[in-house]
Coordinates of C-alpha atoms in Angstrom, one line a residue:
M1 CA -9.0 -124.3 123.1
I2 CA -11.7 -121.7 123.5
K3 CA -9.4 -119.1 122.1
R4 CA -8.8 -121.3 119.1
F5 CA -12.6 -121.7 118.5
L6 CA -13.0 -117.9 118.6
S7 CA -10.2 -117.6 116.1
L8 CA -11.9 -120.1 113.7
E9 CA -15.2 -118.4 113.9
W10 CA -13.6 -115.0 113.2
K11 CA -11.8 -116.5 110.1
Q12 CA -15.0 -118.0 108.9
F13 CA -16.8 -114.7 109.1
T14 CA -14.1 -112.5 107.6
R15 CA -13.2 -114.9 104.7
A16 CA -16.8 -115.4 103.5
S17 CA -18.1 -113.7 100.3
Y18 CA -20.8 -112.1 102.4
F19 CA -18.3 -110.4 104.8
Q20 CA -19.1 -106.8 103.8
K21 CA -22.9 -107.5 104.1
G22 CA -22.3 -109.2 107.4
I23 CA -20.5 -106.2 108.7
A24 CA -23.4 -104.0 107.7
I25 CA -25.8 -106.3 109.4
K26 CA -23.7 -106.4 112.5
I27 CA -23.6 -102.5 112.6
L28 CA -27.4 -102.4 112.2
L29 CA -27.8 -104.9 115.0
I30 CA -25.4 -103.0 117.3
L31 CA -27.3 -99.8 116.7
G32 CA -30.6 -101.6 117.5
A33 CA -29.0 -103.1 120.6
L34 CA -27.8 -99.7 121.8
Y35 CA -31.3 -98.2 121.3
F36 CA -33.2 -100.9 123.2
G37 CA -30.4 -101.2 125.8
G38 CA -30.8 -97.5 126.5
I39 CA -34.5 -97.9 126.9
A40 CA -33.9 -100.8 129.3
I41 CA -31.5 -98.7 131.4
F42 CA -34.0 -95.8 131.5
M43 CA -36.9 -98.1 132.5
G44 CA -34.7 -99.7 135.2
G45 CA -33.7 -96.3 136.6
I46 CA -37.3 -95.0 136.9
S47 CA -39.1 -98.2 137.8
F48 CA -38.6 -97.8 141.6
F49 CA -40.1 -94.3 141.5
A50 CA -42.9 -95.4 139.1
F51 CA -44.0 -98.2 141.4
K52 CA -43.8 -96.0 144.5
K53 CA -46.1 -93.5 142.8
A54 CA -48.5 -96.1 141.5
F55 CA -48.7 -98.0 144.9
P56 CA -47.7 -95.5 147.6
E57 CA -49.0 -97.7 150.4
I58 CA -46.7 -100.7 149.4
D59 CA -42.9 -100.9 149.5
P60 CA -41.7 -100.5 145.9
I61 CA -39.5 -103.6 146.0
I62 CA -42.6 -105.7 146.9
S63 CA -44.6 -104.2 144.0
I64 CA -41.7 -104.8 141.6
N65 CA -41.4 -108.4 142.7
N66 CA -45.2 -108.9 142.4
Y67 CA -45.0 -108.0 138.7
M68 CA -41.6 -109.6 138.0
I69 CA -43.1 -112.7 136.5
Y70 CA -44.5 -110.6 133.6
W71 CA -41.0 -109.5 132.7
F72 CA -39.8 -113.1 132.5
L73 CA -42.8 -114.2 130.4
F74 CA -42.2 -111.3 128.1
L75 CA -38.5 -112.3 127.9
M76 CA -39.4 -115.9 127.0
L77 CA -41.7 -114.6 124.3
L78 CA -39.1 -112.3 123.0
R79 CA -36.5 -115.0 123.0
Y80 CA -38.7 -117.5 121.2
F81 CA -39.5 -115.2 118.3
M82 CA -36.3 -113.2 118.1
Q83 CA -33.3 -114.9 119.6
Q84 CA -31.1 -116.7 117.1
L85 CA -29.4 -119.7 118.6
P86 CA -25.6 -119.9 117.9
V87 CA -24.5 -122.1 115.1
M88 CA -21.1 -123.9 114.9
N89 CA -19.8 -126.1 112.1
V90 CA -18.9 -129.2 114.2
K91 CA -18.3 -131.8 111.5
P92 CA -14.6 -131.0 111.0
L93 CA -14.1 -131.0 114.8
M94 CA -15.4 -134.5 115.2
V95 CA -12.5 -136.2 113.4
I96 CA -9.7 -134.4 115.3
P97 CA -8.6 -135.0 118.9
I98 CA -10.8 -132.4 120.6
K99 CA -13.0 -133.3 123.5
K100 CA -16.7 -133.2 122.8
D101 CA -17.3 -131.6 126.2
T102 CA -15.1 -128.7 125.3
V103 CA -17.0 -128.0 122.0
I104 CA -20.4 -128.3 123.7
H105 CA -19.3 -126.0 126.6
F106 CA -18.2 -123.4 124.0
L107 CA -21.5 -123.7 122.1
L108 CA -23.6 -123.3 125.2
G109 CA -21.3 -120.5 126.5
K110 CA -22.0 -118.5 123.3
T111 CA -25.7 -118.4 124.3
A112 CA -24.8 -116.6 127.5
L113 CA -23.5 -113.7 125.4
S114 CA -26.9 -113.1 123.9
F115 CA -28.2 -109.6 123.9
F116 CA -31.4 -110.8 125.6
N117 CA -29.3 -111.7 128.7
F118 CA -27.7 -108.2 128.7
L119 CA -31.2 -106.7 128.3
S120 CA -32.0 -108.0 131.8
L121 CA -28.7 -106.6 133.1
F122 CA -29.4 -103.2 131.6
L123 CA -32.8 -103.3 133.3
F124 CA -31.9 -104.6 136.7
L125 CA -28.6 -102.9 137.3
P126 CA -29.9 -99.3 137.5
L127 CA -32.7 -100.6 139.7
T128 CA -30.2 -102.2 142.0
V129 CA -28.2 -99.0 142.2
V130 CA -31.3 -97.0 143.1
L131 CA -32.2 -99.6 145.9
L132 CA -28.7 -99.4 147.3
V133 CA -28.8 -95.5 147.3
K134 CA -32.2 -95.6 149.0
G135 CA -30.7 -97.6 151.9
Y136 CA -32.0 -101.1 151.2
P137 CA -29.9 -104.0 152.7
I138 CA -26.8 -104.5 150.6
I139 CA -26.6 -108.3 150.9
N140 CA -30.3 -108.8 150.2
V141 CA -30.2 -106.4 147.1
L142 CA -27.1 -108.0 145.6
C143 CA -28.3 -111.6 146.1
W144 CA -31.7 -110.6 144.7
F145 CA -29.9 -109.0 141.7
T146 CA -27.7 -112.0 141.1
A147 CA -30.7 -114.4 141.4
L148 CA -32.6 -112.4 138.7
L149 CA -29.6 -112.7 136.4
M150 CA -29.5 -116.4 137.0
L151 CA -33.2 -116.7 136.2
T152 CA -32.5 -114.8 133.0
L153 CA -29.9 -117.4 132.0
C154 CA -32.4 -120.0 132.9
T155 CA -34.8 -118.6 130.3
N156 CA -31.9 -118.6 127.9
Y157 CA -31.3 -122.4 128.3
L158 CA -35.1 -123.1 128.5
N159 CA -35.5 -121.4 125.1
F160 CA -32.6 -123.5 123.8
L161 CA -34.6 -126.7 124.7
I162 CA -37.9 -125.4 123.3
N163 CA -36.3 -124.6 120.0
K164 CA -34.2 -127.7 119.7
S165 CA -36.8 -130.3 120.9
N166 CA -40.4 -130.6 119.9
T167 CA -41.0 -132.6 123.1
W168 CA -39.9 -129.8 125.3
F169 CA -41.9 -127.3 123.2
Y170 CA -45.1 -129.3 123.6
I171 CA -44.6 -129.6 127.4
I172 CA -43.6 -126.0 128.2
A173 CA -45.7 -124.0 125.7
P174 CA -49.1 -125.3 126.7
L175 CA -48.1 -125.0 130.4
L176 CA -47.2 -121.3 129.9
I177 CA -50.3 -120.6 127.8
G178 CA -52.5 -122.3 130.3
L179 CA -51.1 -120.3 133.3
I180 CA -51.5 -117.1 131.3
A181 CA -55.1 -118.0 130.4
L182 CA -55.9 -118.8 134.1
E183 CA -54.5 -115.4 135.1
Y184 CA -56.4 -113.6 132.3
F185 CA -59.8 -115.1 133.0
Q186 CA -59.2 -114.7 136.8
V187 CA -59.5 -118.4 137.5
F188 CA -56.2 -118.7 139.3
A189 CA -53.7 -115.8 139.7
I190 CA -50.4 -117.4 139.2
S191 CA -48.7 -114.0 139.6
K192 CA -49.5 -113.9 143.4
P193 CA -47.6 -117.0 144.5
L194 CA -44.8 -116.1 142.1
G195 CA -44.7 -112.6 143.5
V196 CA -44.3 -114.2 147.0
A197 CA -41.5 -116.3 145.6
F198 CA -39.6 -113.3 144.2
N199 CA -40.1 -111.4 147.5
S200 CA -38.7 -114.4 149.3
L201 CA -35.6 -114.3 147.1
Y202 CA -35.1 -110.7 148.3
N203 CA -35.9 -111.2 151.9
H204 CA -33.8 -114.4 152.4
A205 CA -30.4 -114.1 150.7
Y206 CA -29.7 -117.9 151.1
L207 CA -32.5 -118.7 148.6
I208 CA -30.2 -117.6 145.9
A209 CA -29.2 -121.3 145.9
I210 CA -32.6 -122.2 144.2
P211 CA -32.0 -120.2 140.9
A212 CA -28.4 -121.3 141.0
L213 CA -29.5 -125.0 141.2
L214 CA -32.1 -124.5 138.5
L215 CA -29.5 -122.9 136.2
Y216 CA -27.2 -125.8 136.7
V217 CA -29.9 -128.3 136.0
L218 CA -31.0 -126.6 132.8
Y219 CA -27.4 -126.3 131.7
R220 CA -26.8 -130.0 132.2
I221 CA -30.0 -130.9 130.4
N222 CA -28.9 -128.9 127.4
F223 CA -25.4 -130.4 127.6
S224 CA -26.8 -133.9 127.7
F225 CA -29.2 -133.2 124.9
I226 CA -26.4 -131.9 122.6
K227 CA -24.0 -134.6 123.5
K228 CA -26.6 -137.3 122.8
G229 CA -26.5 -136.4 119.1
F230 CA -22.8 -135.4 118.9
Y231 CA -21.6 -138.3 116.8
L232 CA -20.2 -138.3 113.3
D233 CA -22.4 -141.2 112.3
D234 CA -25.6 -139.3 113.3
T235 CA -24.4 -136.2 111.5
V236 CA -23.3 -137.7 108.2
S237 CA -25.8 -140.6 107.8
K238 CA -29.2 -139.9 106.3
K239 CA -32.2 -141.0 108.2
I240 CA -34.8 -143.0 106.3
K241 CA -38.3 -141.6 106.8
E242 CA -41.6 -142.5 105.3
V243 CA -42.5 -139.9 102.8
N244 CA -46.1 -139.1 102.0
A245 CA -46.2 -137.9 98.4
T246 CA -48.5 -134.9 97.7
D247 CA -50.6 -135.0 94.6
L248 CA -49.9 -131.8 92.8
S249 CA -50.9 -132.9 89.3
W250 CA -53.7 -130.2 89.3
M251 CA -50.9 -127.7 88.9
N252 CA -50.1 -129.0 85.4
R253 CA -52.6 -126.6 84.0
F254 CA -50.1 -123.8 84.6
G255 CA -48.0 -125.1 81.7
D256 CA -44.2 -124.5 81.6
I257 CA -44.1 -122.9 85.1
A258 CA -45.9 -125.9 86.7
P259 CA -42.7 -127.7 87.7
F260 CA -41.4 -124.6 89.5
L261 CA -44.7 -124.1 91.3
K262 CA -44.7 -127.7 92.4
N263 CA -41.2 -127.4 93.7
D264 CA -42.0 -124.3 95.7
V265 CA -45.1 -125.9 97.2
K266 CA -43.1 -129.0 98.2
L267 CA -40.4 -126.8 99.6
I268 CA -42.9 -125.0 101.9
L269 CA -44.6 -128.1 103.0
R270 CA -41.5 -130.2 103.8
N271 CA -39.1 -127.7 105.4
A272 CA -39.0 -125.9 108.7
R273 CA -38.0 -122.4 107.7
P274 CA -40.6 -121.9 104.9
K275 CA -43.3 -123.3 107.2
Q276 CA -42.4 -120.6 109.8
V277 CA -42.6 -117.9 107.2
L278 CA -46.0 -119.2 106.0
M279 CA -47.3 -119.0 109.6
M280 CA -45.9 -115.5 110.1
S281 CA -47.4 -114.3 106.8
F282 CA -50.8 -115.5 108.2
L283 CA -50.3 -113.2 111.2
F284 CA -50.0 -110.2 108.8
L285 CA -53.8 -110.6 108.2
F286 CA -54.3 -109.2 111.7
Y287 CA -52.0 -106.2 111.1
G288 CA -55.0 -104.0 110.2
L289 CA -56.4 -104.4 113.7
I290 CA -53.6 -102.2 115.0
F291 CA -54.7 -99.3 112.7
Y292 CA -58.4 -99.8 112.0
T293 CA -59.5 -100.0 115.6
Q294 CA -57.8 -96.7 116.5
D295 CA -59.6 -93.5 115.9
T296 CA -56.3 -91.7 115.7
Y297 CA -55.4 -93.4 112.5
R298 CA -58.7 -92.8 110.9
D299 CA -57.6 -89.1 110.6
M300 CA -54.4 -90.3 108.9
P301 CA -55.5 -92.3 105.9
A302 CA -52.0 -92.6 104.5
F303 CA -51.2 -94.9 107.4
L304 CA -54.4 -96.9 106.6
A305 CA -53.0 -97.3 103.1
F306 CA -49.8 -98.6 104.6
A307 CA -51.7 -101.1 106.8
S308 CA -53.9 -102.2 103.9
M309 CA -50.8 -103.2 101.9
F310 CA -49.5 -105.3 104.8
V311 CA -52.8 -107.1 105.3
T312 CA -52.6 -108.9 102.0
G313 CA -48.8 -108.7 101.6
G314 CA -47.6 -110.9 104.4
F315 CA -46.4 -113.8 102.3
L316 CA -45.1 -111.5 99.5
M317 CA -43.0 -109.5 102.0
S318 CA -41.7 -112.5 104.0
F319 CA -41.3 -115.3 101.5
G320 CA -40.8 -113.2 98.3
Q321 CA -37.9 -111.1 99.7
L322 CA -35.8 -114.3 100.1
V323 CA -36.0 -115.3 96.4
P324 CA -33.8 -117.0 95.2
S325 CA -32.2 -117.8 98.6
W326 CA -34.9 -120.5 99.2
D327 CA -33.3 -122.5 96.4
S328 CA -29.8 -121.9 97.6
E329 CA -29.2 -125.6 98.6
Y330 CA -29.8 -126.8 95.0
Y331 CA -29.3 -123.6 93.1
K332 CA -26.2 -124.8 91.2
L333 CA -28.2 -127.9 90.0
L334 CA -31.1 -125.7 89.0
M335 CA -29.0 -123.3 87.0
S336 CA -27.3 -126.2 85.2
Q337 CA -30.6 -127.4 83.7
N338 CA -31.8 -126.3 80.3
I339 CA -34.6 -124.2 81.6
P340 CA -35.6 -120.6 80.8
Y341 CA -34.8 -118.2 83.7
R342 CA -37.9 -116.2 82.8
K343 CA -40.1 -119.2 83.7
Y344 CA -38.3 -119.5 87.1
L345 CA -39.1 -115.9 87.9
E346 CA -42.6 -116.1 86.5
S347 CA -43.4 -119.0 88.8
K348 CA -42.3 -117.0 91.8
W349 CA -44.5 -114.1 90.7
Y350 CA -47.5 -116.4 90.3
L351 CA -46.9 -117.9 93.7
M352 CA -46.9 -114.4 95.3
V353 CA -50.1 -113.4 93.3
V354 CA -51.9 -116.5 94.6
A355 CA -50.8 -115.8 98.1
V356 CA -52.1 -112.1 97.9
S357 CA -55.4 -113.4 96.4
I358 CA -55.9 -115.9 99.2
S359 CA -55.0 -113.2 101.8
F360 CA -57.5 -110.8 100.2
V361 CA -60.3 -113.4 100.5
L362 CA -59.4 -114.1 104.1
S363 CA -59.5 -110.4 104.8
T364 CA -63.2 -110.1 104.1
P365 CA -64.1 -109.9 107.9
Y366 CA -62.6 -106.3 107.7
L367 CA -65.9 -105.4 106.1
Y368 CA -66.9 -104.9 109.7
F369 CA -65.0 -101.6 109.7
G370 CA -66.9 -100.4 106.6
W371 CA -66.7 -100.5 102.8
K372 CA -64.0 -97.7 102.7
I373 CA -61.6 -99.8 104.7
F374 CA -62.2 -102.9 102.7
A375 CA -61.9 -100.9 99.4
M376 CA -58.5 -99.7 100.7
I377 CA -57.5 -103.3 101.4
A378 CA -58.5 -104.3 97.8
A379 CA -56.5 -101.4 96.4
G380 CA -53.5 -102.5 98.5
A381 CA -53.9 -106.0 97.2
L382 CA -53.7 -104.7 93.6
F383 CA -50.6 -102.6 94.5
N384 CA -49.0 -105.8 95.9
V385 CA -49.8 -107.8 92.8
G386 CA -48.9 -105.1 90.2
L387 CA -45.9 -103.3 91.8
N388 CA -44.8 -104.8 95.1
S389 CA -44.3 -108.2 93.6
F390 CA -41.8 -106.9 91.0
L391 CA -40.0 -104.8 93.6
T392 CA -39.6 -107.9 95.7
L393 CA -38.3 -110.0 92.8
F394 CA -35.9 -107.1 92.0
G395 CA -34.6 -107.1 95.6
G396 CA -34.0 -110.9 95.3
A397 CA -31.6 -110.3 92.5
L398 CA -29.3 -108.6 95.0
N399 CA -29.7 -111.3 97.6
R400 CA -26.8 -113.8 97.6
V401 CA -27.0 -115.1 101.2
P402 CA -27.9 -118.8 101.4
I403 CA -30.7 -120.3 103.6
E404 CA -30.7 -123.6 105.4
L405 CA -34.2 -124.8 104.9
N406 CA -34.5 -127.1 108.0
V407 CA -32.7 -124.8 110.4
K408 CA -35.3 -123.4 112.8
A409 CA -34.9 -119.7 112.4
K410 CA -36.4 -116.7 114.2
A411 CA -39.0 -115.0 112.1
F412 CA -38.1 -111.5 113.1
S413 CA -34.4 -111.4 113.9
N414 CA -32.7 -114.1 111.9
T415 CA -30.4 -112.6 109.3
N416 CA -30.0 -115.9 107.4
G417 CA -30.8 -114.9 103.8
F418 CA -30.9 -111.2 104.6
N419 CA -28.8 -108.4 103.3
P420 CA -28.9 -104.6 103.9
T421 CA -29.8 -103.8 100.3
Q422 CA -33.2 -105.3 101.0
M423 CA -33.8 -102.5 103.5
L424 CA -33.4 -100.0 100.7
I425 CA -35.6 -102.0 98.4
A426 CA -38.2 -102.1 101.3
M427 CA -38.5 -98.3 101.3
P428 CA -40.6 -98.0 98.1
K429 CA -42.7 -101.0 99.3
I430 CA -43.6 -99.2 102.4
L431 CA -43.7 -95.6 101.3
G432 CA -45.1 -96.3 97.8
P433 CA -48.7 -97.1 98.7
M434 CA -48.7 -94.2 101.2
I435 CA -47.6 -91.6 98.6
L436 CA -49.7 -93.0 95.8
F437 CA -52.8 -92.7 98.0
Y438 CA -52.0 -89.5 99.9
I439 CA -51.3 -87.1 97.0
P440 CA -54.6 -87.7 95.1
Y441 CA -56.5 -87.9 98.4
K442 CA -55.1 -84.5 99.4
L443 CA -55.6 -82.9 96.1
I444 CA -59.0 -84.4 95.3
N445 CA -60.7 -86.8 97.7
F446 CA -60.6 -90.2 99.4
E447 CA -62.0 -92.1 96.4
A448 CA -59.3 -90.5 94.1
G449 CA -56.6 -91.9 96.4
L450 CA -58.1 -95.4 96.2
I451 CA -58.3 -95.2 92.4
A452 CA -54.7 -94.1 92.1
L453 CA -53.5 -96.9 94.4
A454 CA -55.5 -99.5 92.6
L455 CA -54.6 -98.1 89.1
S456 CA -50.9 -98.4 89.9
G457 CA -51.3 -102.1 90.5
V458 CA -53.4 -102.5 87.3
L459 CA -50.7 -100.8 85.3
G460 CA -48.1 -103.1 86.8
I461 CA -50.1 -106.1 85.7
V462 CA -50.5 -104.7 82.2
F463 CA -46.7 -104.2 81.9
R464 CA -45.9 -107.5 83.5
S465 CA -43.8 -108.9 80.6
Y466 CA -41.7 -105.7 80.5
F467 CA -40.9 -105.8 84.2
L468 CA -40.1 -109.6 84.2
N469 CA -37.8 -109.1 81.2
K470 CA -35.9 -106.4 83.0
I471 CA -35.6 -108.4 86.2
E472 CA -34.5 -111.5 84.3
Q473 CA -31.6 -109.5 82.8
I474 CA -30.5 -108.5 86.3
Y475 CA -30.7 -112.1 87.5
Q476 CA -28.8 -113.4 84.5
K477 CA -26.0 -110.8 84.9
G478 CA -25.4 -111.9 88.5
K479 CA -26.1 -115.6 88.0
Y480 CA -22.6 -116.9 88.5
K481 CA -21.9 -114.7 91.5
T482 CA -25.0 -116.0 93.1
V483 CA -24.1 -119.6 92.4
A484 CA -20.6 -119.1 94.0
A485 CA -22.1 -117.3 97.0
F486 CA -24.7 -120.0 97.6
G487 CA -21.8 -122.5 97.7
E488 CA -20.8 -121.1 101.1
K489 CA -22.5 -121.4 104.4
A490 CA -23.6 -118.3 106.3
N491 CA -22.2 -117.9 109.8

């Protein structure tokens, strides 16, 4: 039966309209996995010698175990933000004679094949080989290595619970944050007893039973959690919830585009995926701290121009690049209405402009770094409004991958609504402000670079109608292909 499931998933992937894009995405992900996997292998190979050099008076295996908790905390953080949980269309399987347990075991088994599990393997396997070569006890080393892999799988199923259940998230997240805070403020060093625990796993091989038991318990909890809602009635029936209507009548002042703006605001407020994007776009405000606090980058103003564009462009880059995928669930209905396509696109542009403006206001604390830095942020905001917004809308015309609005997605790694063409469109977004600033800066002075960057945005605003007309033509040309593609579900 597992073989049959694999066959069905392969057919779903190869027969979809986004097959070629999916292949390109998979290739990019494989290249990324090879790169980071290679780094993990290298770090695992040198970690023994690095700890021996850093703490010559302590056995390296003890030092490694003392810091092991930080790896698992990092892994949990990485999983939460980047690991995409496997998806399987189970509705057709519910009405045919297949055991629920088999389907659930397959679904949970898919999570074990996550790259983040192999990342730990790539890290700990070279370290294990070094320990064996150095003459450490074979049984102790192999049991310790196996226990670490089991704990890695534990983080996998723990992340599954955190992502699938708000209750588990509200229990585990504050606990982890609290322990990290206690460690940081030197109130209670949780790493010390946990370091003793990892050393005990190495010194006493029989303690491998503890991570094995923990893994079994987490697996069964996940199994029970999925099985509890694995009923056709729960899947098909609509749950009645009390809805609090939001008064958006003040948006009527925007005229013909007001209905579209209201629709977008409601979409963001009522659905999981847009809310995540909104939160992530807020984090872009802090992007400048990476560059403005480093003296190295002050000597490379082109990189400061790049950072300044990101400070105010978080929402534009994250939400805007997925236009029109946000409307994929009702795009066919939307396109069947007697509405001007131009108004639809114009509403998206105004939404991005408002977001950039709000981000610019929120960026005023950057005045702490001086007027030059803040002037660069202002120039970057104008570039976002006048040029970046149109480049983003143009990229959306080539995006025909649907988005499930209430599927909890990973802000960084989820490819739902993504296609490789966006990477090419992203190049002028990233390199554009750097080039527009750097050439006048190099030929004249710093102020000339700022004026050139800001002027490019002003010119974009002046020729707004021209750009929107051209983009509208592209959207109209691919309208029916987009409608057909949105009718399918991404894998």
